[in-house]
PDB file of N, CA and C in Angstrom:
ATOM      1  N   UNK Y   1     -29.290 -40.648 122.052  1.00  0.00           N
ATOM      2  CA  UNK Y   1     -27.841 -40.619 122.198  1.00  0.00           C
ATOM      3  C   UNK Y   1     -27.422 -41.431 123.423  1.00  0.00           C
ATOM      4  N   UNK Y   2     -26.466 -42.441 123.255  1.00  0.00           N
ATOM      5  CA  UNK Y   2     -25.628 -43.088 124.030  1.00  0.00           C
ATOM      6  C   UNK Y   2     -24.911 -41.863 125.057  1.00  0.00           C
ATOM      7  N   UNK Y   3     -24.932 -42.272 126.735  1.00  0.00           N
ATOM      8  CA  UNK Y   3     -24.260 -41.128 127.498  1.00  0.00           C
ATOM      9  C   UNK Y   3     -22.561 -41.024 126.898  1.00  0.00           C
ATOM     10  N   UNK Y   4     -22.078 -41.979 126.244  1.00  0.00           N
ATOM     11  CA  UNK Y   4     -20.538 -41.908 125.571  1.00  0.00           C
ATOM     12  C   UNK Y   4     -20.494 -40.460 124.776  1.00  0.00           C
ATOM     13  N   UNK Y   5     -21.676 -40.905 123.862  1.00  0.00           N
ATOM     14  CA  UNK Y   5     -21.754 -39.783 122.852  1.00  0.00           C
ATOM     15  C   UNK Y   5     -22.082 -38.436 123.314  1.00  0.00           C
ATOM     16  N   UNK Y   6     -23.119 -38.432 124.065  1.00  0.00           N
ATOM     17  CA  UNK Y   6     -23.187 -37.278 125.295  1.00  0.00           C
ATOM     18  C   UNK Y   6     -21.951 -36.474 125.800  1.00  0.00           C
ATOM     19  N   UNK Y   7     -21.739 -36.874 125.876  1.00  0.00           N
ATOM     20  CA  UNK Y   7     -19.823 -36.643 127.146  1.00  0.00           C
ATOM     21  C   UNK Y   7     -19.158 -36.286 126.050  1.00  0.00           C
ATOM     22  N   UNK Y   8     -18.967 -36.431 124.540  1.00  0.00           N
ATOM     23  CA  UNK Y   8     -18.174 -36.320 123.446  1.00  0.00           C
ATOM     24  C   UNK Y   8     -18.859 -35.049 122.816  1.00  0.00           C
ATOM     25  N   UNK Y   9     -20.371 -34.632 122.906  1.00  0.00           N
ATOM     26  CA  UNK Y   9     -20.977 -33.599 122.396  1.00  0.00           C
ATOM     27  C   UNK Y   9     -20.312 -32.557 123.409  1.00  0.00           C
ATOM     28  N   UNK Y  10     -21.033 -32.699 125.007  1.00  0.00           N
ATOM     29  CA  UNK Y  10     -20.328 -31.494 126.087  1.00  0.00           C
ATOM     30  C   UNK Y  10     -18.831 -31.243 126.228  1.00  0.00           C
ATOM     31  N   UNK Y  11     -17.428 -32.060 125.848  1.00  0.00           N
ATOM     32  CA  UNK Y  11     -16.603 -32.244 125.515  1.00  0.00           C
ATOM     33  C   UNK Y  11     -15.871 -31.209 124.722  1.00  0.00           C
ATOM     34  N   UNK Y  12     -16.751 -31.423 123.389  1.00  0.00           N
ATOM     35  CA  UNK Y  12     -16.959 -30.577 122.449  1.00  0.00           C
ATOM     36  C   UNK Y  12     -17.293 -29.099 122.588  1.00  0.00           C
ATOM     37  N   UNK Y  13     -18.577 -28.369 123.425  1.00  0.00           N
ATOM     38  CA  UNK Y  13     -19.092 -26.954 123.395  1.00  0.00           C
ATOM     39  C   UNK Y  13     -18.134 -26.787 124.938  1.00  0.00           C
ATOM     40  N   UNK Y  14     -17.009 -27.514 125.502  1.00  0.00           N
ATOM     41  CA  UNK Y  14     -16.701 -26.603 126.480  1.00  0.00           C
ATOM     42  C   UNK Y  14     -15.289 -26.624 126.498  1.00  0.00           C
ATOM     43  N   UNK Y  15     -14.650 -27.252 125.575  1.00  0.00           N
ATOM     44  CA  UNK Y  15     -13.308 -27.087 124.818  1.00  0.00           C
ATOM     45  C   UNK Y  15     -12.689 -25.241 123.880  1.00  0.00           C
ATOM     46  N   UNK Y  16     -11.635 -25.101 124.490  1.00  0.00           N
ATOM     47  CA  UNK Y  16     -11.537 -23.470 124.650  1.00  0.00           C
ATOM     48  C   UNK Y  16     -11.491 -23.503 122.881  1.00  0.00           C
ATOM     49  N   UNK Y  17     -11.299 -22.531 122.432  1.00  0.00           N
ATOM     50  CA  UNK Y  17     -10.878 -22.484 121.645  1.00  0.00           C
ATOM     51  C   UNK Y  17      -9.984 -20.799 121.316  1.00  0.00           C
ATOM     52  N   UNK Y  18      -9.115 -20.939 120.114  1.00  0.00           N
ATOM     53  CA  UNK Y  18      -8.029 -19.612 119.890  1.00  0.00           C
ATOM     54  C   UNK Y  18      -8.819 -19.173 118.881  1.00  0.00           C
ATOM     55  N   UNK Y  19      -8.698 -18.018 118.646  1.00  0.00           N
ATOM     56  CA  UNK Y  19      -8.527 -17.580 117.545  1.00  0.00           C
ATOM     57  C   UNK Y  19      -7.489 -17.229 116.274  1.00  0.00           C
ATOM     58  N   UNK Y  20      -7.493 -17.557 115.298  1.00  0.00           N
ATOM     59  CA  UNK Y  20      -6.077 -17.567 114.449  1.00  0.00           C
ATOM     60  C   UNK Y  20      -5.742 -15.919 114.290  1.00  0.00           C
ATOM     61  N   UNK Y  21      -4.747 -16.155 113.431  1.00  0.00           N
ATOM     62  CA  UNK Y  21      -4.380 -14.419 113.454  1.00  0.00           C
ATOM     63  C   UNK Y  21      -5.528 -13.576 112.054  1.00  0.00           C
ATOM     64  N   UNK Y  22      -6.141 -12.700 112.691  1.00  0.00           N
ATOM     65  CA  UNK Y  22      -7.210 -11.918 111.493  1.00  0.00           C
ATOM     66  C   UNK Y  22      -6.323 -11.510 110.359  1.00  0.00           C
ATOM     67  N   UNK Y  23      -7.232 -11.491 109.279  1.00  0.00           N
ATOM     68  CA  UNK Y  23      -6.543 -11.596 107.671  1.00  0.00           C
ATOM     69  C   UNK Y  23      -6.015 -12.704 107.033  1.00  0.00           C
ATOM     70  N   UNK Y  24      -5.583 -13.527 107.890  1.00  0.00           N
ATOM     71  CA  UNK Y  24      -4.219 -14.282 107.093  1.00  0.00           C
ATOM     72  C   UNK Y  24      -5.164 -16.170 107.271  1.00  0.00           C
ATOM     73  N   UNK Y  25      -5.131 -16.539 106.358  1.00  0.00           N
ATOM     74  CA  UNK Y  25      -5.371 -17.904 105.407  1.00  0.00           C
ATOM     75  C   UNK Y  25      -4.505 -18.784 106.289  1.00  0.00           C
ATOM     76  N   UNK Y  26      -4.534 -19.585 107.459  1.00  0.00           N
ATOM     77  CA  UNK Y  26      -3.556 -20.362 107.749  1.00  0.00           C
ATOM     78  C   UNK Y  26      -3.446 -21.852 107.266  1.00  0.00           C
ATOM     79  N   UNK Y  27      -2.559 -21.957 106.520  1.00  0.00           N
ATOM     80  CA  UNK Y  27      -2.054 -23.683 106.542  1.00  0.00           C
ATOM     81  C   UNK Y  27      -2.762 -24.950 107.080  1.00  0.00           C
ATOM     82  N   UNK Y  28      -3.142 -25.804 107.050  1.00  0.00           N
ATOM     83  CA  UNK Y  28      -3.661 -26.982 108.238  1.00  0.00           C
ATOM     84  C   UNK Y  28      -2.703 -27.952 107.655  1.00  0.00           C
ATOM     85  N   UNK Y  29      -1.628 -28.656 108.729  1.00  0.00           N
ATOM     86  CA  UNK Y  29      -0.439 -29.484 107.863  1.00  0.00           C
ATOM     87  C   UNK Y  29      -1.158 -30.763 108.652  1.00  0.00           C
ATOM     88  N   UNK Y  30      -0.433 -31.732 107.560  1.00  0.00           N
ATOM     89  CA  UNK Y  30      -0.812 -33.419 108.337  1.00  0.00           C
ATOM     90  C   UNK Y  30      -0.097 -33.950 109.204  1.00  0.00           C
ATOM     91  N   UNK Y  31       0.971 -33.156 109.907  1.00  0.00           N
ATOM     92  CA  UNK Y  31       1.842 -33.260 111.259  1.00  0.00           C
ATOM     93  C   UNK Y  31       2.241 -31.833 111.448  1.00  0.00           C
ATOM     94  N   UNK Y  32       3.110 -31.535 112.623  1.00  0.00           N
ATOM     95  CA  UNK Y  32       3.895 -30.611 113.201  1.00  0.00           C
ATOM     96  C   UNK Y  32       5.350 -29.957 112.485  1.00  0.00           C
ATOM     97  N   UNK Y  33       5.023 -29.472 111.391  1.00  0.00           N
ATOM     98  CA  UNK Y  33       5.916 -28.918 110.789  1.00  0.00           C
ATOM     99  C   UNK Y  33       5.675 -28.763 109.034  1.00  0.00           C
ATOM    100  N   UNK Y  34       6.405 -27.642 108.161  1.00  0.00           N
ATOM    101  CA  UNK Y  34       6.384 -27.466 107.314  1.00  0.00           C
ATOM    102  C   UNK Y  34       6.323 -28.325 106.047  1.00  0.00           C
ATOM    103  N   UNK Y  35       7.387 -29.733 106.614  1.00  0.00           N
ATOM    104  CA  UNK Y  35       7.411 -30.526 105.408  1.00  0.00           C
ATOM    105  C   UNK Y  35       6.200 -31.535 105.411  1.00  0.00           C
ATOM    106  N   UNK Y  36       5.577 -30.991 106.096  1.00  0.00           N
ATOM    107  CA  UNK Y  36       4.069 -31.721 105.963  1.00  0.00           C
ATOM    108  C   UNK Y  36       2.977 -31.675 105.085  1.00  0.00           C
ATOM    109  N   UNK Y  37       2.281 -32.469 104.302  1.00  0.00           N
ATOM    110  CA  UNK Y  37       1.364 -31.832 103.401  1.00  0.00           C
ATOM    111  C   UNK Y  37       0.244 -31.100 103.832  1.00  0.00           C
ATOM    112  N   UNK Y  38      -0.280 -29.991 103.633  1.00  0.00           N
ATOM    113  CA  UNK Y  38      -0.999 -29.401 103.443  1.00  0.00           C
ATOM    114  C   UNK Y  38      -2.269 -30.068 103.411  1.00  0.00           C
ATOM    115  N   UNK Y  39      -3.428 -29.874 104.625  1.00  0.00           N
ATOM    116  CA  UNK Y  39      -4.302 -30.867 104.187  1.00  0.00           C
ATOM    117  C   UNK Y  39      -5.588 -30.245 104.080  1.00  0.00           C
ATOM    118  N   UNK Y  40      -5.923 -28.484 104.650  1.00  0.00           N
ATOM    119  CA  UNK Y  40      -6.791 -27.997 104.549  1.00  0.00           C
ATOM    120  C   UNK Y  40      -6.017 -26.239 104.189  1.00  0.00           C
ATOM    121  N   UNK Y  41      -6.918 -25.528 104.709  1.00  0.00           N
ATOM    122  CA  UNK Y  41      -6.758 -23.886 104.480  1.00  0.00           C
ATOM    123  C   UNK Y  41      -7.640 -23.011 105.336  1.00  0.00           C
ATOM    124  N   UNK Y  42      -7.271 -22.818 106.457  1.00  0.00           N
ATOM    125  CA  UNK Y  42      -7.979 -22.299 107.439  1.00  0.00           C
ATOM    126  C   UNK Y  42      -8.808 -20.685 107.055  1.00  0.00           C
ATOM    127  N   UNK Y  43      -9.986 -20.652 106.978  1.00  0.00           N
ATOM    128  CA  UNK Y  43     -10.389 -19.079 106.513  1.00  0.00           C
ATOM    129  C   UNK Y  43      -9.895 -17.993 107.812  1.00  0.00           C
ATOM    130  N   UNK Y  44      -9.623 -16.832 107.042  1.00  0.00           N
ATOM    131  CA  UNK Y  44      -9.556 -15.892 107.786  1.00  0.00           C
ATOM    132  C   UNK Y  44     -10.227 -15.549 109.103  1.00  0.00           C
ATOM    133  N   UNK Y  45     -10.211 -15.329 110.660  1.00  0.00           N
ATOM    134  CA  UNK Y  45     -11.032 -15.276 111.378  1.00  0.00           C
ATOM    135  C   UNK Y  45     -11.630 -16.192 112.554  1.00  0.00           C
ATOM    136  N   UNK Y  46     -11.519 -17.725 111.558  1.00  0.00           N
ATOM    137  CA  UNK Y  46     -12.081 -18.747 112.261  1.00  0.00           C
ATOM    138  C   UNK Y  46     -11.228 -18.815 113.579  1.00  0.00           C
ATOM    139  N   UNK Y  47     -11.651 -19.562 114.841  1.00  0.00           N
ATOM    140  CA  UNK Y  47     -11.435 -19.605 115.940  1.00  0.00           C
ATOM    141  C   UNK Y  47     -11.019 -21.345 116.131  1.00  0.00           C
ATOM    142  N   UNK Y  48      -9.799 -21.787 116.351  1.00  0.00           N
ATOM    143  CA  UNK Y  48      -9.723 -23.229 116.859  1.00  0.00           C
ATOM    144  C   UNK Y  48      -9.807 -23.805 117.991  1.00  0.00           C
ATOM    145  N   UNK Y  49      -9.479 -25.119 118.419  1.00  0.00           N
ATOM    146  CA  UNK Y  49      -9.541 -26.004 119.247  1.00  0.00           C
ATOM    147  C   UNK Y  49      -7.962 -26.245 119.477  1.00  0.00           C
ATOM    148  N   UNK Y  50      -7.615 -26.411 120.743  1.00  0.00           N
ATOM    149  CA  UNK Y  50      -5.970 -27.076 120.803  1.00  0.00           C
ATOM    150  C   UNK Y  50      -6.541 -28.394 121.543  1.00  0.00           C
ATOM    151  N   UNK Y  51      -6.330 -29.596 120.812  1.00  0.00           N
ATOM    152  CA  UNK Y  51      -6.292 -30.710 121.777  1.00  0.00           C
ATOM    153  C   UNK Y  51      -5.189 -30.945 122.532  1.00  0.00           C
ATOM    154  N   UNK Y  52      -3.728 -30.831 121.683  1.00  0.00           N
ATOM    155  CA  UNK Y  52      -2.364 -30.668 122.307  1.00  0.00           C
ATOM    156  C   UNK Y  52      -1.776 -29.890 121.924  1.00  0.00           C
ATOM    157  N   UNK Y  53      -0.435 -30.204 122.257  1.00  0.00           N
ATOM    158  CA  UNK Y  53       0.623 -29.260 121.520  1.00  0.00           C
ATOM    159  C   UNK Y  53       1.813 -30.150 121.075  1.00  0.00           C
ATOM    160  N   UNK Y  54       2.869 -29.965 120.153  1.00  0.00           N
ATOM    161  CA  UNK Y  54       4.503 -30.441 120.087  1.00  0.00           C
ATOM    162  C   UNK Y  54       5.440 -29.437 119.457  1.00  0.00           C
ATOM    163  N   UNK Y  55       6.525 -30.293 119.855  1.00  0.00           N
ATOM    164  CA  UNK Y  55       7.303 -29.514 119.060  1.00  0.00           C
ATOM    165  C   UNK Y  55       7.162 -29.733 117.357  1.00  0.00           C
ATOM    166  N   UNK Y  56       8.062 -28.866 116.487  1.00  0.00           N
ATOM    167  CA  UNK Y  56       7.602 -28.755 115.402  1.00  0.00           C
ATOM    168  C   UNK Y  56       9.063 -27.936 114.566  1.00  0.00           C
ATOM    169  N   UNK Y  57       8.517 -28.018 113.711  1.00  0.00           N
ATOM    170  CA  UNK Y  57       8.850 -26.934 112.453  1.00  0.00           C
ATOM    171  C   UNK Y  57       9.314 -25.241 113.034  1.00  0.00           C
ATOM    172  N   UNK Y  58      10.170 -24.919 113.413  1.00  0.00           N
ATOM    173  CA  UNK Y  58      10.332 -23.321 113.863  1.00  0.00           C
ATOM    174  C   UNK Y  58       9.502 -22.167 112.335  1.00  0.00           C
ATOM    175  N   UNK Y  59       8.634 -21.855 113.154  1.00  0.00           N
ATOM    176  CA  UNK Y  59       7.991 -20.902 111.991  1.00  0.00           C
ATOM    177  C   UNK Y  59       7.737 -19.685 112.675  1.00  0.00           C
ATOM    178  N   UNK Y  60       7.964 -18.310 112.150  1.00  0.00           N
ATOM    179  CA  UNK Y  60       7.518 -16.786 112.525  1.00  0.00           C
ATOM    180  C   UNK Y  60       6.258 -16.471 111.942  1.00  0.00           C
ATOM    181  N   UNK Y  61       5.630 -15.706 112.403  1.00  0.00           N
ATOM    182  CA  UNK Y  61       4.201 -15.724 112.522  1.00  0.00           C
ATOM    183  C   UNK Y  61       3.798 -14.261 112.782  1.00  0.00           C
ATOM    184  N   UNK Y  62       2.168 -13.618 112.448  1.00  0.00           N
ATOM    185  CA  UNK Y  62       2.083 -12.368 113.616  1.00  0.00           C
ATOM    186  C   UNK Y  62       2.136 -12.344 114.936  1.00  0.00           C
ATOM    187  N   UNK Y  63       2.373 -13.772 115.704  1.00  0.00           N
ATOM    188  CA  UNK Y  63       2.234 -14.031 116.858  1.00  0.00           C
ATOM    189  C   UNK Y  63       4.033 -14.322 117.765  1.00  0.00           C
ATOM    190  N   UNK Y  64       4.515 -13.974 117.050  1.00  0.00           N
ATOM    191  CA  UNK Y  64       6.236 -14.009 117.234  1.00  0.00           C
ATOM    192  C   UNK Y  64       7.092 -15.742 116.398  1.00  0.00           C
ATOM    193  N   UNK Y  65       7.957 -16.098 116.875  1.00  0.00           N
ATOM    194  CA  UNK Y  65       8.293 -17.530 116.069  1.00  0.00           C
ATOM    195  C   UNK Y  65       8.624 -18.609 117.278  1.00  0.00           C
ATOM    196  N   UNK Y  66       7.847 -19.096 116.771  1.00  0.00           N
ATOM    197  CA  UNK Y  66       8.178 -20.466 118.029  1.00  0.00           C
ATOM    198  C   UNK Y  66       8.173 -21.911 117.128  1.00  0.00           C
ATOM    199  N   UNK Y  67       8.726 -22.697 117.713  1.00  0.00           N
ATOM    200  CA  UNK Y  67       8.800 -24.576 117.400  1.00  0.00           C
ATOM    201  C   UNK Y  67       7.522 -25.352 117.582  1.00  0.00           C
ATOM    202  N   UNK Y  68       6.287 -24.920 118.220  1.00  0.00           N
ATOM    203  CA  UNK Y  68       5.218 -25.476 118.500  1.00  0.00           C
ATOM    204  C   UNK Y  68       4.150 -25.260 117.741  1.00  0.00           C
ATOM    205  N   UNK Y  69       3.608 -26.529 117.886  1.00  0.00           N
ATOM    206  CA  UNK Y  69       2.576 -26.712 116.537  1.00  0.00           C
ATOM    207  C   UNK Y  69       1.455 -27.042 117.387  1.00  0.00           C
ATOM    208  N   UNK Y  70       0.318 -26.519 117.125  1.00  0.00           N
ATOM    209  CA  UNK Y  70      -0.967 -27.058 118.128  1.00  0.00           C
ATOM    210  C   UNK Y  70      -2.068 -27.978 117.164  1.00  0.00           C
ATOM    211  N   UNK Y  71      -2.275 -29.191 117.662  1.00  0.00           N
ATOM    212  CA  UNK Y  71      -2.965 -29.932 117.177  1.00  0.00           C
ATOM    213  C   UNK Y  71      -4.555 -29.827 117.299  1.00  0.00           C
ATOM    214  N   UNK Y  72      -5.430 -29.751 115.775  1.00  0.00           N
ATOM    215  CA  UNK Y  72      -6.494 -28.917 116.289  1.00  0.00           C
ATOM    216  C   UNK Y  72      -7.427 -29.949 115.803  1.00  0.00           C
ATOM    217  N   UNK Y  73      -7.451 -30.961 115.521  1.00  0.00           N
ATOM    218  CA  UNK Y  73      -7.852 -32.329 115.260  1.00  0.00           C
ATOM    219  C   UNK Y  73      -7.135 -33.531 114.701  1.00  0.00           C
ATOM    220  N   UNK Y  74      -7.855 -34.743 114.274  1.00  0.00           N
ATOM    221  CA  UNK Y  74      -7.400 -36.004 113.825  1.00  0.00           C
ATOM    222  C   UNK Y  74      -6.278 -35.592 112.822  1.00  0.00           C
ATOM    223  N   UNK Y  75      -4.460 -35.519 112.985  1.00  0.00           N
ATOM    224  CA  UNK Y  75      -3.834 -34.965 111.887  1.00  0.00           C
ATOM    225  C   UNK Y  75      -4.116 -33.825 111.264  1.00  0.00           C
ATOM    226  N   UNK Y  76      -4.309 -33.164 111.889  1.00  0.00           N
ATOM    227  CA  UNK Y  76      -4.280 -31.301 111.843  1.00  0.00           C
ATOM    228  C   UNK Y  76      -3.288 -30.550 113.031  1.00  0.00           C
ATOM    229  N   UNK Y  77      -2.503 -30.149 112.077  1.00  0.00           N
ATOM    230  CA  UNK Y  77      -1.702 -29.150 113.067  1.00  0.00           C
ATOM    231  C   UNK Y  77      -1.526 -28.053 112.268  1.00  0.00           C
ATOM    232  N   UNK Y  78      -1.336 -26.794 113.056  1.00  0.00           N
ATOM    233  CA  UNK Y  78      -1.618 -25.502 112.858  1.00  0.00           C
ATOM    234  C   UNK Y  78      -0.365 -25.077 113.821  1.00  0.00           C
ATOM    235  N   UNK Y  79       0.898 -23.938 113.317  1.00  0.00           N
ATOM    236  CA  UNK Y  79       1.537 -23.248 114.023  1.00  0.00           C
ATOM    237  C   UNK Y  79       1.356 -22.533 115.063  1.00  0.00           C
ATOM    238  N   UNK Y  80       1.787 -22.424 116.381  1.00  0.00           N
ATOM    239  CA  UNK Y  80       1.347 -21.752 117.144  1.00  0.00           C
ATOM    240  C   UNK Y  80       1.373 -19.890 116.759  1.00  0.00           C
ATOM    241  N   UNK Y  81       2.573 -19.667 116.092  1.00  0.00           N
ATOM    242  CA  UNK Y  81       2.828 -18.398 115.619  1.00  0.00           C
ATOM    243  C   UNK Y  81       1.616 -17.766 114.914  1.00  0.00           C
ATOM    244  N   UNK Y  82       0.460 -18.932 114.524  1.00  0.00           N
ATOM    245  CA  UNK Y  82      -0.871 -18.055 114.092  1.00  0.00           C
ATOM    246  C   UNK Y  82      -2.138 -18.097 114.539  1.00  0.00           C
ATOM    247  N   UNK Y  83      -2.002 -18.614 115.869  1.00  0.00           N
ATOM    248  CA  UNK Y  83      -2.954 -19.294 116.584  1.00  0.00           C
ATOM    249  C   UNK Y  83      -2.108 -17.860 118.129  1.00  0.00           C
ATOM    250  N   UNK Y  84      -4.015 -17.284 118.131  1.00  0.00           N
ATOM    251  CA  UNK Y  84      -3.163 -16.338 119.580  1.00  0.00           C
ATOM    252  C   UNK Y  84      -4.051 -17.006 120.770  1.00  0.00           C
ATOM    253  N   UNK Y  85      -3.067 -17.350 121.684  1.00  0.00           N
ATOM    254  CA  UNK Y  85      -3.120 -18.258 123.042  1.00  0.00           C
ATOM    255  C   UNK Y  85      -2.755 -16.987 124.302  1.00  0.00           C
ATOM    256  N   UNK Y  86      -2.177 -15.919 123.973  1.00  0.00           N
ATOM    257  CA  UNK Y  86      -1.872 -15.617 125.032  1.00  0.00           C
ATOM    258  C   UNK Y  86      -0.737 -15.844 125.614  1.00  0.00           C
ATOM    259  N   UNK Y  87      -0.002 -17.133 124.921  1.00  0.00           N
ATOM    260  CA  UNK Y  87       0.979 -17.294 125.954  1.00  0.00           C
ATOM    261  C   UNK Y  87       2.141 -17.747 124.574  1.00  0.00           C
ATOM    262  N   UNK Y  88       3.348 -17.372 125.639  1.00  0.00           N
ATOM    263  CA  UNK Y  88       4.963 -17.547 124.238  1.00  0.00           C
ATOM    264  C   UNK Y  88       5.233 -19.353 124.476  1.00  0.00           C
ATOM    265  N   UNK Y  89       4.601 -19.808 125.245  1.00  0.00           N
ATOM    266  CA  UNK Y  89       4.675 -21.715 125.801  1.00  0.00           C
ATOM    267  C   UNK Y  89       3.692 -22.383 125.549  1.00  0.00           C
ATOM    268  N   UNK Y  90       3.199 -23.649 126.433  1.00  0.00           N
ATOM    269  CA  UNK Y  90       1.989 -24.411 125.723  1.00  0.00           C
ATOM    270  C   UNK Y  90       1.396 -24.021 126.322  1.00  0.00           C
ATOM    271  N   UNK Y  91      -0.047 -24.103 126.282  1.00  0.00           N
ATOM    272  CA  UNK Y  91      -1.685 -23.735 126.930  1.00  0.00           C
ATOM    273  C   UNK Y  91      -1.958 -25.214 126.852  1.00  0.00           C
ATOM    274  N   UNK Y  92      -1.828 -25.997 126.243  1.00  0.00           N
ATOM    275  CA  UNK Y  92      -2.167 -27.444 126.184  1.00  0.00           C
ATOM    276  C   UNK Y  92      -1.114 -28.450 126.519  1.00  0.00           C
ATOM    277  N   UNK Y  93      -1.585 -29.766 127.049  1.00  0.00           N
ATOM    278  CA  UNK Y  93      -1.137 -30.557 127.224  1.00  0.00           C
ATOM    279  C   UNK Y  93      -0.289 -31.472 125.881  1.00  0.00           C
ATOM    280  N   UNK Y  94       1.122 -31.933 126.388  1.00  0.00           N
ATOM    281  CA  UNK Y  94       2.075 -31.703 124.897  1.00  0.00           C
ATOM    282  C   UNK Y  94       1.338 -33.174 124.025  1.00  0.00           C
ATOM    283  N   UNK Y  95       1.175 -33.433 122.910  1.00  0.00           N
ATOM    284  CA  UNK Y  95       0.500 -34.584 121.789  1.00  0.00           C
ATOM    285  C   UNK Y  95       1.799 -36.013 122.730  1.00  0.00           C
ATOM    286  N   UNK Y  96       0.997 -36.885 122.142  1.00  0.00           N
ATOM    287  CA  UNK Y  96       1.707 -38.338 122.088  1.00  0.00           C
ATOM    288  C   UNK Y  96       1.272 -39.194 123.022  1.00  0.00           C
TER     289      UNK Y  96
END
C-alpha cells in the first residue's frame, strides 16, 4: 500500500460514526432532501459515517424534525432526524 492509501484506510477506522434510529429502514437519497431519488435502504441498526452536513428537505423523525441532511458518502444523504448525533445542530462540518 501506497502511504496515500494508508492515510485513507486510518481515515476510515477513526471516523466517528452515528447510529441510525433502531427498527426503522432509513432512506439513502442522492442529495439533501426528499425529492431526491432513493439510492439505497439503510438496514435497521447499522451505524453511519457523517462526512458533512446541509441544509435540506425539513423531515420529522424519532430524533425530532430538522432541515439537515448528513452526508454519509459519495451522494448519500441520510436525514438527520434518523441519524442520533446527540445534538439538535451539526456535529459535522457543513458539505460544499
Amino acid at each position: 500500500m501506497t502511504a496515500e492509501e494508508l492515510a485513507g484506510v486510518a481515515a476510515e477506522t477513526t471516523t466517528k460514526r452515528y447510529p441510525v434510529a433502531p427498527g426503522v429502514r432509513v432512506n439513502v437519497r442522492s442529495g439533501p432532501g426528499t425529492g431526491y431519488p432513493v439510492v439505497k435502504v439503510l438496514s435497521a441498526g447499522v451505524s453511519v459515517p457523517i462526512n458533512c452536513q446541509c441544509p435540506g428537505t425539513t423531515v420529522s423523525g424519532p430524533y425530532g424534525t430538522t432541515d439537515i441532511w448528513d452526508n454519509i458518502a459519495n451522494g448519500q444523504y441520510v436525514s438527520d432526524a434518523y441519524v442520533k448525533t446527540g445534538s439538535d445542530g451539526y456535529v459535522a462540518v457543513r458539505c460544499g
